[in-house]
Coordinates of C-alpha atoms and ligand atoms in Angstrom, one line a residue:
M22 CA 117.9 110.2 75.3
E23 CA 116.1 107.4 73.8
R24 CA 113.2 107.7 71.8
V25 CA 110.5 105.3 71.2
L26 CA 110.6 104.4 67.7
A27 CA 109.1 101.5 65.4
G28 CA 108.2 98.1 66.8
K29 CA 108.8 98.8 70.5
K30 CA 105.5 100.4 71.3
G31 CA 103.8 101.5 67.8
A32 CA 103.1 99.8 64.9
P33 CA 106.4 99.1 62.3
W34 CA 107.6 101.7 61.1
I35 CA 106.7 103.1 56.9
D36 CA 109.7 104.6 55.1
L37 CA 108.4 107.5 53.0
S38 CA 112.1 109.1 53.1
S39 CA 113.9 107.1 50.9
P40 CA 113.6 107.6 46.9
L41 CA 115.1 104.0 46.5
E42 CA 112.9 101.7 45.7
E43 CA 112.0 98.3 47.7
E44 CA 110.4 96.7 44.8
A45 CA 112.9 94.0 42.5
P46 CA 114.4 95.7 39.8
L47 CA 113.0 95.5 36.2
A48 CA 112.8 91.8 35.3
F49 CA 113.6 92.4 31.3
V50 CA 116.8 94.0 32.4
T51 CA 117.8 91.4 35.1
E52 CA 117.2 88.9 32.1
A53 CA 119.3 91.0 29.6
L54 CA 122.2 90.9 32.1
C55 CA 122.1 86.7 32.4
K56 CA 122.0 86.5 29.0
A57 CA 125.0 88.8 28.3
A58 CA 127.1 87.4 31.4
G59 CA 130.4 85.7 30.2
K60 CA 130.0 87.6 26.7
A61 CA 130.5 91.2 26.8
H62 CA 134.0 92.6 26.3
M63 CA 135.5 95.9 27.2
G64 CA 134.2 98.6 25.3
P65 CA 134.6 102.2 24.3
L66 CA 135.3 104.8 27.4
Q67 CA 132.0 106.7 26.7
G68 CA 129.7 103.7 26.1
D69 CA 128.7 101.2 23.2
P70 CA 127.9 103.7 20.5
A71 CA 124.9 101.5 19.6
L72 CA 123.2 102.2 23.5
R73 CA 124.5 106.0 23.1
K74 CA 122.8 105.9 19.2
E75 CA 119.3 105.1 21.0
I76 CA 119.5 107.5 23.9
A77 CA 119.8 110.1 21.4
E78 CA 117.0 108.8 19.2
C79 CA 115.3 108.2 22.1
E80 CA 115.6 110.7 24.5
Y81 CA 116.5 113.7 22.3
A82 CA 114.4 113.1 19.1
G83 CA 114.1 116.3 17.4
L84 CA 117.1 118.3 19.8
E85 CA 120.3 118.7 18.6
I86 CA 122.4 116.2 20.5
S87 CA 124.7 113.5 19.0
P88 CA 125.1 110.1 20.7
G89 CA 129.2 111.4 20.6
E90 CA 127.6 114.0 23.3
I91 CA 126.6 111.4 25.2
F92 CA 128.7 110.1 27.6
L93 CA 127.6 106.7 30.2
S94 CA 128.5 106.9 33.4
D95 CA 127.9 105.1 37.1
G96 CA 125.4 107.4 38.3
A97 CA 124.5 110.9 38.1
R98 CA 126.0 111.4 41.7
S99 CA 129.5 110.8 40.3
D100 CA 128.9 112.8 37.5
L101 CA 127.6 116.0 39.4
F102 CA 130.4 115.7 41.7
H103 CA 133.4 115.3 39.2
L104 CA 131.9 118.0 36.9
Q105 CA 131.9 120.6 39.3
E106 CA 135.7 119.7 40.2
L107 CA 137.0 120.5 37.1
F108 CA 136.3 124.0 38.1
D109 CA 138.8 126.1 40.4
A110 CA 137.2 126.5 43.6
Q111 CA 136.8 130.1 43.1
N112 CA 134.0 129.8 40.8
T113 CA 130.8 130.7 42.4
V114 CA 128.3 128.5 42.6
A115 CA 124.6 129.0 42.4
L116 CA 122.2 126.5 44.2
P117 CA 118.4 126.7 44.6
D118 CA 116.9 126.5 48.1
P119 CA 115.6 124.2 48.9
S120 CA 117.8 121.9 46.7
Y121 CA 119.0 118.1 46.7
P122 CA 122.0 118.6 49.5
F123 CA 124.6 116.8 46.9
Y124 CA 124.9 119.9 45.2
L125 CA 126.4 122.0 48.4
E126 CA 127.9 119.0 49.8
S127 CA 130.0 118.2 47.2
S128 CA 130.7 121.7 46.2
V129 CA 132.1 122.4 49.6
I130 CA 134.3 119.4 49.5
A131 CA 135.6 121.2 46.6
G132 CA 136.7 124.1 48.7
R133 CA 133.5 126.7 48.0
T134 CA 132.6 126.3 51.7
K135 CA 131.1 130.0 52.4
P136 CA 128.1 131.7 51.6
W137 CA 129.2 133.9 48.8
R138 CA 129.2 137.6 50.5
K139 CA 131.2 136.1 53.3
S140 CA 134.0 134.7 50.5
G141 CA 134.8 138.0 49.7
G142 CA 132.5 137.8 46.5
Y143 CA 134.9 134.7 45.1
G144 CA 134.0 130.9 45.2
G145 CA 131.2 130.4 47.2
V146 CA 128.0 129.7 47.4
V147 CA 124.7 131.9 46.1
Y148 CA 121.6 130.9 47.3
L149 CA 118.4 131.0 45.2
P150 CA 115.2 131.0 47.1
S151 CA 112.8 128.5 45.3
G152 CA 110.3 127.9 48.0
E153 CA 106.4 128.4 48.1
A154 CA 106.8 132.3 47.8
E155 CA 108.8 131.7 44.6
Q156 CA 106.2 128.6 42.9
F157 CA 109.4 126.6 43.4
E158 CA 110.7 128.7 40.4
P159 CA 114.3 129.8 41.3
K160 CA 115.1 133.2 39.5
P161 CA 118.7 134.5 38.4
P162 CA 120.4 136.2 41.0
R163 CA 122.1 140.0 41.0
E164 CA 125.6 138.4 41.7
S165 CA 127.7 136.9 38.9
V166 CA 127.8 132.9 39.3
D167 CA 130.0 130.9 37.1
L168 CA 128.2 127.2 38.1
I169 CA 124.6 126.8 38.2
Y170 CA 122.5 123.8 39.3
L171 CA 118.8 123.3 38.6
C172 CA 116.8 120.2 39.0
S173 CA 113.9 119.2 37.1
P174 CA 111.6 117.6 38.2
S175 CA 112.8 118.6 41.5
N176 CA 114.0 116.8 44.3
P177 CA 112.9 117.6 47.1
T178 CA 109.8 119.6 46.2
G179 CA 108.7 117.5 43.1
T180 CA 107.8 120.4 40.8
A181 CA 109.1 120.7 37.2
L182 CA 110.7 124.5 35.9
S183 CA 108.7 126.1 33.4
R184 CA 110.0 126.6 29.5
G185 CA 109.7 130.1 30.3
T186 CA 112.2 129.7 33.9
L187 CA 114.8 127.5 31.7
E188 CA 114.9 130.1 29.0
T189 CA 115.8 132.7 31.3
W190 CA 118.2 130.5 33.0
V191 CA 119.4 130.0 29.6
D192 CA 120.1 133.5 28.5
F193 CA 121.5 134.5 31.6
A194 CA 124.3 131.5 31.6
R195 CA 124.9 132.8 27.9
K196 CA 125.4 136.5 29.2
K197 CA 127.5 135.7 32.1
E198 CA 129.6 132.9 30.8
A199 CA 128.3 130.7 33.4
V200 CA 127.6 126.8 33.0
L201 CA 124.2 125.2 34.0
F202 CA 124.4 121.6 35.4
F203 CA 120.7 120.1 34.6
D204 CA 120.0 117.3 36.7
A205 CA 117.1 115.7 35.0
T206 CA 117.0 112.4 37.4
Y207 CA 113.2 112.4 37.4
A208 CA 112.9 113.4 33.5
P209 CA 111.0 109.8 33.3
F210 CA 108.1 111.1 35.5
L211 CA 107.1 114.1 33.9
Q212 CA 103.9 115.3 33.1
S213 CA 103.4 118.9 33.1
K214 CA 103.1 119.7 29.4
D215 CA 104.6 123.5 29.9
A216 CA 108.0 121.8 31.7
P217 CA 110.7 120.6 28.8
S218 CA 112.2 117.1 30.1
S219 CA 115.5 118.1 28.5
I220 CA 117.6 121.9 29.1
Y221 CA 118.3 121.3 25.1
A222 CA 114.9 121.9 24.6
I223 CA 115.6 125.8 24.8
A224 CA 117.4 127.2 22.0
G225 CA 121.4 128.1 23.1
A226 CA 121.1 126.1 25.5
N227 CA 123.8 123.7 23.8
E228 CA 126.3 126.3 24.7
V229 CA 126.2 126.8 28.1
A230 CA 124.4 123.2 29.8
V231 CA 125.4 120.2 30.7
E232 CA 122.5 117.8 31.4
V233 CA 122.5 114.5 33.9
K234 CA 120.0 111.5 33.3
S235 CA 119.8 108.4 35.6
F236 CA 118.6 105.0 35.1
S237 CA 118.2 104.6 38.8
K238 CA 114.3 105.7 38.8
R239 CA 113.0 104.0 35.8
G240 CA 112.4 100.9 38.3
G241 CA 114.5 99.9 40.7
L242 CA 117.6 99.9 38.9
S243 CA 119.6 102.2 41.9
H244 CA 121.7 99.1 42.4
L245 CA 123.3 99.0 39.2
R246 CA 124.6 102.6 39.3
C247 CA 124.2 103.7 35.1
S248 CA 123.4 107.4 34.1
Y249 CA 125.1 109.3 31.3
T250 CA 125.5 113.1 30.8
V251 CA 125.5 115.4 27.9
V252 CA 128.2 117.3 27.5
P253 CA 127.5 119.0 24.2
K254 CA 130.4 120.0 21.7
S255 CA 129.6 123.5 21.1
L256 CA 130.3 124.2 25.0
K257 CA 133.3 125.9 25.8
V258 CA 134.8 127.1 29.0
K259 CA 137.5 130.1 29.7
D260 CA 140.9 129.4 31.3
T261 CA 143.1 132.6 31.8
G262 CA 141.4 134.2 28.7
R263 CA 141.6 131.0 26.8
L264 CA 138.5 129.0 25.7
H265 CA 138.8 125.2 25.8
S266 CA 135.9 122.7 25.4
L267 CA 134.3 121.2 27.9
H268 CA 133.7 117.9 26.5
A269 CA 137.3 117.4 25.6
L270 CA 137.8 118.2 29.3
W271 CA 135.3 115.7 30.7
E272 CA 136.3 112.6 28.1
R273 CA 140.1 113.2 29.8
Q274 CA 138.5 113.3 33.3
Q275 CA 136.5 110.5 32.2
A276 CA 139.6 108.5 31.3
L277 CA 141.7 109.1 34.1
R278 CA 139.1 108.5 37.0
F279 CA 137.1 106.2 35.2
R280 CA 137.2 103.1 32.7
G281 CA 133.6 103.3 32.0
V282 CA 130.4 101.3 32.9
P283 CA 130.9 97.8 32.4
P284 CA 129.5 96.3 29.1
L285 CA 127.8 93.8 31.0
L286 CA 125.8 96.4 32.7
Q287 CA 125.2 98.1 29.7
S288 CA 123.5 95.4 28.1
G289 CA 120.7 95.8 30.7
I290 CA 120.3 98.8 29.7
F291 CA 120.3 98.4 26.6
A292 CA 116.9 96.2 26.9
L293 CA 115.1 99.2 28.6
Y294 CA 115.1 100.4 25.0
T295 CA 113.8 97.4 23.3
P296 CA 109.9 97.3 22.9
E297 CA 109.5 95.2 26.0
G298 CA 111.9 96.9 28.2
R299 CA 110.3 100.1 27.0
R300 CA 106.4 98.3 28.2
E301 CA 108.3 97.2 31.6
S302 CA 109.7 100.5 32.1
A303 CA 106.4 102.6 31.6
A304 CA 104.5 100.6 33.8
R305 CA 107.0 100.6 36.4
I306 CA 106.8 104.5 35.4
A307 CA 103.0 104.2 35.8
S308 CA 102.6 102.5 39.2
L309 CA 104.9 105.1 40.8
Q310 CA 102.7 107.9 39.5
G311 CA 100.1 106.1 40.4
K312 CA 101.3 105.8 44.3
S313 CA 102.3 109.4 44.0
Q314 CA 98.7 110.6 42.9
K315 CA 97.3 108.8 45.8
L316 CA 99.6 110.0 48.4
L317 CA 98.9 113.5 46.6
N318 CA 95.0 112.7 46.4
A319 CA 94.5 111.6 49.9
L320 CA 96.6 114.1 51.8
R321 CA 94.7 117.4 49.9
K322 CA 91.1 115.4 50.6
E323 CA 91.9 115.7 54.2
G324 CA 92.7 119.5 53.9
H325 CA 96.9 119.5 53.9
T326 CA 98.9 121.9 51.3
V327 CA 100.7 119.9 49.3
Y328 CA 103.2 120.4 46.3
G329 CA 104.7 118.0 43.7
G330 CA 103.6 114.6 43.4
T331 CA 102.9 114.7 39.6
D332 CA 106.0 115.7 37.8
A333 CA 108.2 113.3 40.0
P334 CA 107.4 110.8 42.8
L335 CA 108.2 113.1 45.7
L336 CA 105.7 115.4 47.7
W337 CA 106.6 118.7 49.7
W338 CA 104.4 118.9 52.6
K339 CA 103.5 121.9 54.3
A340 CA 103.7 121.6 57.9
P341 CA 100.7 122.6 59.8
E342 CA 100.5 125.8 61.2
G343 CA 103.1 126.8 64.3
L344 CA 105.4 123.3 63.6
S345 CA 108.6 123.7 61.9
S346 CA 110.0 121.2 59.6
W347 CA 111.6 119.2 62.3
D348 CA 108.8 119.1 64.9
F349 CA 106.4 117.9 61.9
F350 CA 109.2 115.3 61.2
L351 CA 109.4 114.1 64.8
L352 CA 105.4 114.2 65.0
L353 CA 105.0 112.2 62.0
L354 CA 108.1 109.6 63.3
E355 CA 106.7 109.5 66.8
K356 CA 102.7 109.7 66.7
A357 CA 102.6 107.7 63.3
Q358 CA 105.8 105.7 62.9
L359 CA 106.2 107.3 59.3
V360 CA 109.8 108.3 58.1
T361 CA 110.1 111.6 56.1
L362 CA 112.8 113.8 55.7
P363 CA 112.2 117.3 57.0
G364 CA 112.4 120.2 54.5
T365 CA 115.8 121.3 56.2
R366 CA 117.5 118.8 54.9
F367 CA 117.6 120.5 51.9
G368 CA 118.1 123.8 53.0
M369 CA 117.1 126.7 55.2
G370 CA 114.6 127.1 52.3
G371 CA 113.0 123.8 52.9
E372 CA 111.5 125.0 56.4
G373 CA 108.0 124.3 57.3
F374 CA 108.1 121.0 55.1
V375 CA 108.7 117.3 55.0
R376 CA 109.2 115.7 52.0
L377 CA 107.6 112.3 51.0
S378 CA 108.4 109.5 48.4
A379 CA 106.2 107.3 46.5
F380 CA 108.6 104.2 46.5
A381 CA 107.0 102.4 49.5
P382 CA 105.0 99.3 48.1
L383 CA 101.7 100.4 47.4
E384 CA 100.1 98.3 50.6
K385 CA 102.2 100.7 53.0
I386 CA 101.5 103.6 51.3
E387 CA 97.7 103.1 52.0
E388 CA 98.8 102.2 55.5
A389 CA 100.6 105.4 55.9
L390 CA 97.4 107.3 54.5
E391 CA 95.3 105.6 57.4
R392 CA 97.8 106.4 60.2
I393 CA 97.8 110.0 58.8
K394 CA 94.2 110.2 58.9
K395 CA 94.1 109.0 62.5
L396 CA 96.4 112.0 63.8
S397 CA 94.0 114.3 62.6
L398 CA 96.2 117.0 61.9
Ligands
PLP418 N1 119.6 113.7 41.2 C1 118.8 113.9 41.9 C2 118.2 114.8 42.1 C3 118.7 112.6 42.5 O1 117.7 112.6 43.7 C4 119.4 111.3 42.7 C5 118.9 110.6 43.6 O2 118.2 110.1 44.6 C6 120.3 111.4 41.8 C7 120.7 112.5 41.0 C8 121.3 110.1 41.9 O3 120.9 109.4 41.2 P1 122.1 108.1 40.6 O4 121.4 106.9 41.2 O5 122.0 108.3 38.9 O6 123.5 109.0 41.0

């Protein structure tokens, strides 16, 4: 069946689906990369100690995170994938539903293919309802789980987890000897006062949580592939009854699979922490927040139910009564040439929603809002 998409009959399509920026990368970072070209030498596996010190001081001020616990890497995706691979397929994974699909997909590739009950209680996946009814805050399950993914601010819902919820999870992980993978990729956008930008703001988290943060979303930097992961030295994991340092295991794994972020690239990332880099990065974040707020306000003004948009440039838009995620996705695509993502792409808990992102240029967002108005939904 041929579907008429953009260009043929309707207006050109507008992509509100992808969190990749269409804008150019931050100029200050590009300049630093050019200056460093030809000068950078092979550095330590974990990353330039001076850059890790800067990250520890800027991102973890007042928290117990040292530069030695920070590993620079080639993207949050790679690290989230490789972290779970350190654990046997018999470990059970807990995932918010809806959540970033990559958590499930990487767990399935690692052999955790079945829902927990069907797996006979070993390995498998426990889904944590985290939809509108739960106010997007997953609660610990009754089952014992080993690996837990939390994402705040969340892709897809754009909402952030409260301090209280994070405390509950840290407490649960300590009691169950589980490991928390805390994906804080969207932390630079966080505005809610009650939502910590790091899991280490919660007492005891250093014993149970790994935190992943990316440089991708701070302003056209996705293509540079750079992120960092914090693996605290006090985090211990059990293997046949013996305790091991996850930090040591991760260091070994990274040494085997990945020889570190190219020093040239690190010079560009370093520029983000200079006064000019910070100003430029803050301006880009503010611009994305502005576009996101514009989408949120305009849709709500039209009477739509929309969540997120404030703590991340992602919006979770409820379909009109009687429409499924896919119905609504197709309606927006075919009637207004707007590309969104059906909520079920993020798990069955995403039924009845579509996800929008605010990474498109402002004029496209304004045009999208005009088209939505004309739909009279
Ligand atoms: N985590 C979340 C929640 C994301 O939305 C994304 C990218 O969209 C990533 C991780 C991947 O980040 P990176 O570009 O550093 O691999």
